[in-house]
Amino acid sequence: IVGRSREVTQLQDAFMRVRGVEASDRTFLSREGCSPEVIVLHGQSGTGKTKLVEAALRKFASDNNGYFVEGKFNQYTMAGEAFSALTAAFSDLCDLVVSTRDPKDLDNLQQELSRELGSEAQTLTLLIPNLQYLLPELSNKLRGDDEAMPGGGQQAYARSK
């Protein structure tokens, strides 16, 4: 991206901070050194925001053992879906994790997610349908046990498609 090297560096540095890597010398920080960050880009339509982020992070993330997901909110086509961008990003992340993780690592992640999410897993799966692929016991309930979820498992599963 011509003339945007400062912005590209800022995005890549933010990515590394979230991973727990000091941007200046690429040394790993402790787990406590990791910091969650949200980057919001705003501006007029057609100014290159999407291209900037894709150029800065898509390949960079995979080269640094990370994931690149995006969620884009369109105020005209997504009316009434305030969190559609976040839902899209988390759904993409679920797909990436399932398709790229070693099966043993995936099993460990599934157990940890189940433990951490607890009773909130069902609600989150309604908001982020692809989360069911990381929660196999919930996915089984969604596929056929109508008593498993309020409103019926079949209905929730149908919404996830």
Short mmCIF file of N, CA, C and O in Angstrom, two decimals, residues 1 4-5 17 20 33 38 41 46 49 56 62 69 90 123 130 132 140 142:
data_model
loop_
_atom_site.label_atom_id
_atom_site.label_comp_id
_atom_site.label_asym_id
_atom_site.label_seq_id
_atom_site.Cartn_x
_atom_site.Cartn_y
_atom_site.Cartn_z
N ILE A 1 0.86 -1.17 0.00
CA ILE A 1 0.00 0.00 0.00
C ILE A 1 0.91 1.23 0.00
O ILE A 1 1.67 1.44 0.94
N ARG A 4 1.28 4.27 3.04
CA ARG A 4 0.60 3.86 4.28
C ARG A 4 1.50 3.01 5.17
O ARG A 4 1.01 2.27 6.01
N SER A 5 2.81 3.13 5.01
CA SER A 5 3.73 2.28 5.78
C SER A 5 3.59 2.51 7.29
O SER A 5 3.71 1.57 8.07
N ARG A 17 1.62 -7.21 19.82
CA ARG A 17 1.35 -6.97 21.25
C ARG A 17 0.29 -7.94 21.76
O ARG A 17 0.41 -8.47 22.87
N GLY A 20 1.65 -11.14 22.53
CA GLY A 20 2.59 -11.16 23.63
C GLY A 20 4.02 -11.03 23.19
O GLY A 20 4.93 -11.57 23.81
N GLY A 33 1.92 -10.00 29.87
CA GLY A 33 2.29 -8.92 28.97
C GLY A 33 1.38 -8.81 27.76
O GLY A 33 1.43 -7.83 27.02
N VAL A 38 -8.64 -3.72 20.44
CA VAL A 38 -9.60 -3.60 19.37
C VAL A 38 -9.17 -2.42 18.53
O VAL A 38 -8.85 -1.35 19.06
N LEU A 41 -11.36 1.05 12.46
CA LEU A 41 -11.02 1.96 11.36
C LEU A 41 -12.31 2.62 10.90
O LEU A 41 -13.33 1.96 10.74
N GLY A 46 -14.67 3.79 0.32
CA GLY A 46 -13.76 3.83 -0.81
C GLY A 46 -12.39 4.43 -0.53
O GLY A 46 -11.61 4.65 -1.45
N LYS A 49 -9.73 1.40 3.53
CA LYS A 49 -9.60 0.83 4.88
C LYS A 49 -9.45 -0.69 4.83
O LYS A 49 -8.56 -1.25 5.47
N ALA A 56 -1.86 -5.27 5.47
CA ALA A 56 -1.03 -5.25 6.67
C ALA A 56 -1.05 -6.57 7.43
O ALA A 56 -0.03 -6.97 8.00
N SER A 62 -0.61 -15.06 9.38
CA SER A 62 -0.29 -16.48 9.18
C SER A 62 1.21 -16.73 9.28
O SER A 62 1.63 -17.77 9.79
N VAL A 69 -8.96 -12.55 10.89
CA VAL A 69 -10.39 -12.58 10.63
C VAL A 69 -10.87 -11.15 10.52
O VAL A 69 -10.24 -10.23 11.04
N PHE A 90 -16.02 -13.61 14.50
CA PHE A 90 -15.90 -14.77 15.38
C PHE A 90 -16.27 -16.06 14.65
O PHE A 90 -15.67 -17.11 14.91
N THR A 123 -26.03 -19.78 24.66
CA THR A 123 -26.37 -18.43 24.21
C THR A 123 -25.38 -17.94 23.18
O THR A 123 -25.76 -17.39 22.14
N ASN A 130 -21.10 -20.81 14.31
CA ASN A 130 -19.94 -21.67 14.04
C ASN A 130 -19.19 -22.06 15.30
O ASN A 130 -18.33 -22.94 15.25
N GLN A 132 -20.41 -23.79 17.49
CA GLN A 132 -20.81 -25.17 17.76
C GLN A 132 -19.76 -26.17 17.31
O GLN A 132 -19.66 -27.26 17.85
N ASN A 140 -23.93 -31.65 19.24
CA ASN A 140 -24.79 -32.84 19.23
C ASN A 140 -26.20 -32.50 19.71
O ASN A 140 -27.19 -32.96 19.17
N LEU A 142 -27.60 -29.55 19.48
CA LEU A 142 -28.23 -28.71 18.46
C LEU A 142 -28.76 -29.53 17.30
O LEU A 142 -29.72 -29.14 16.65
#
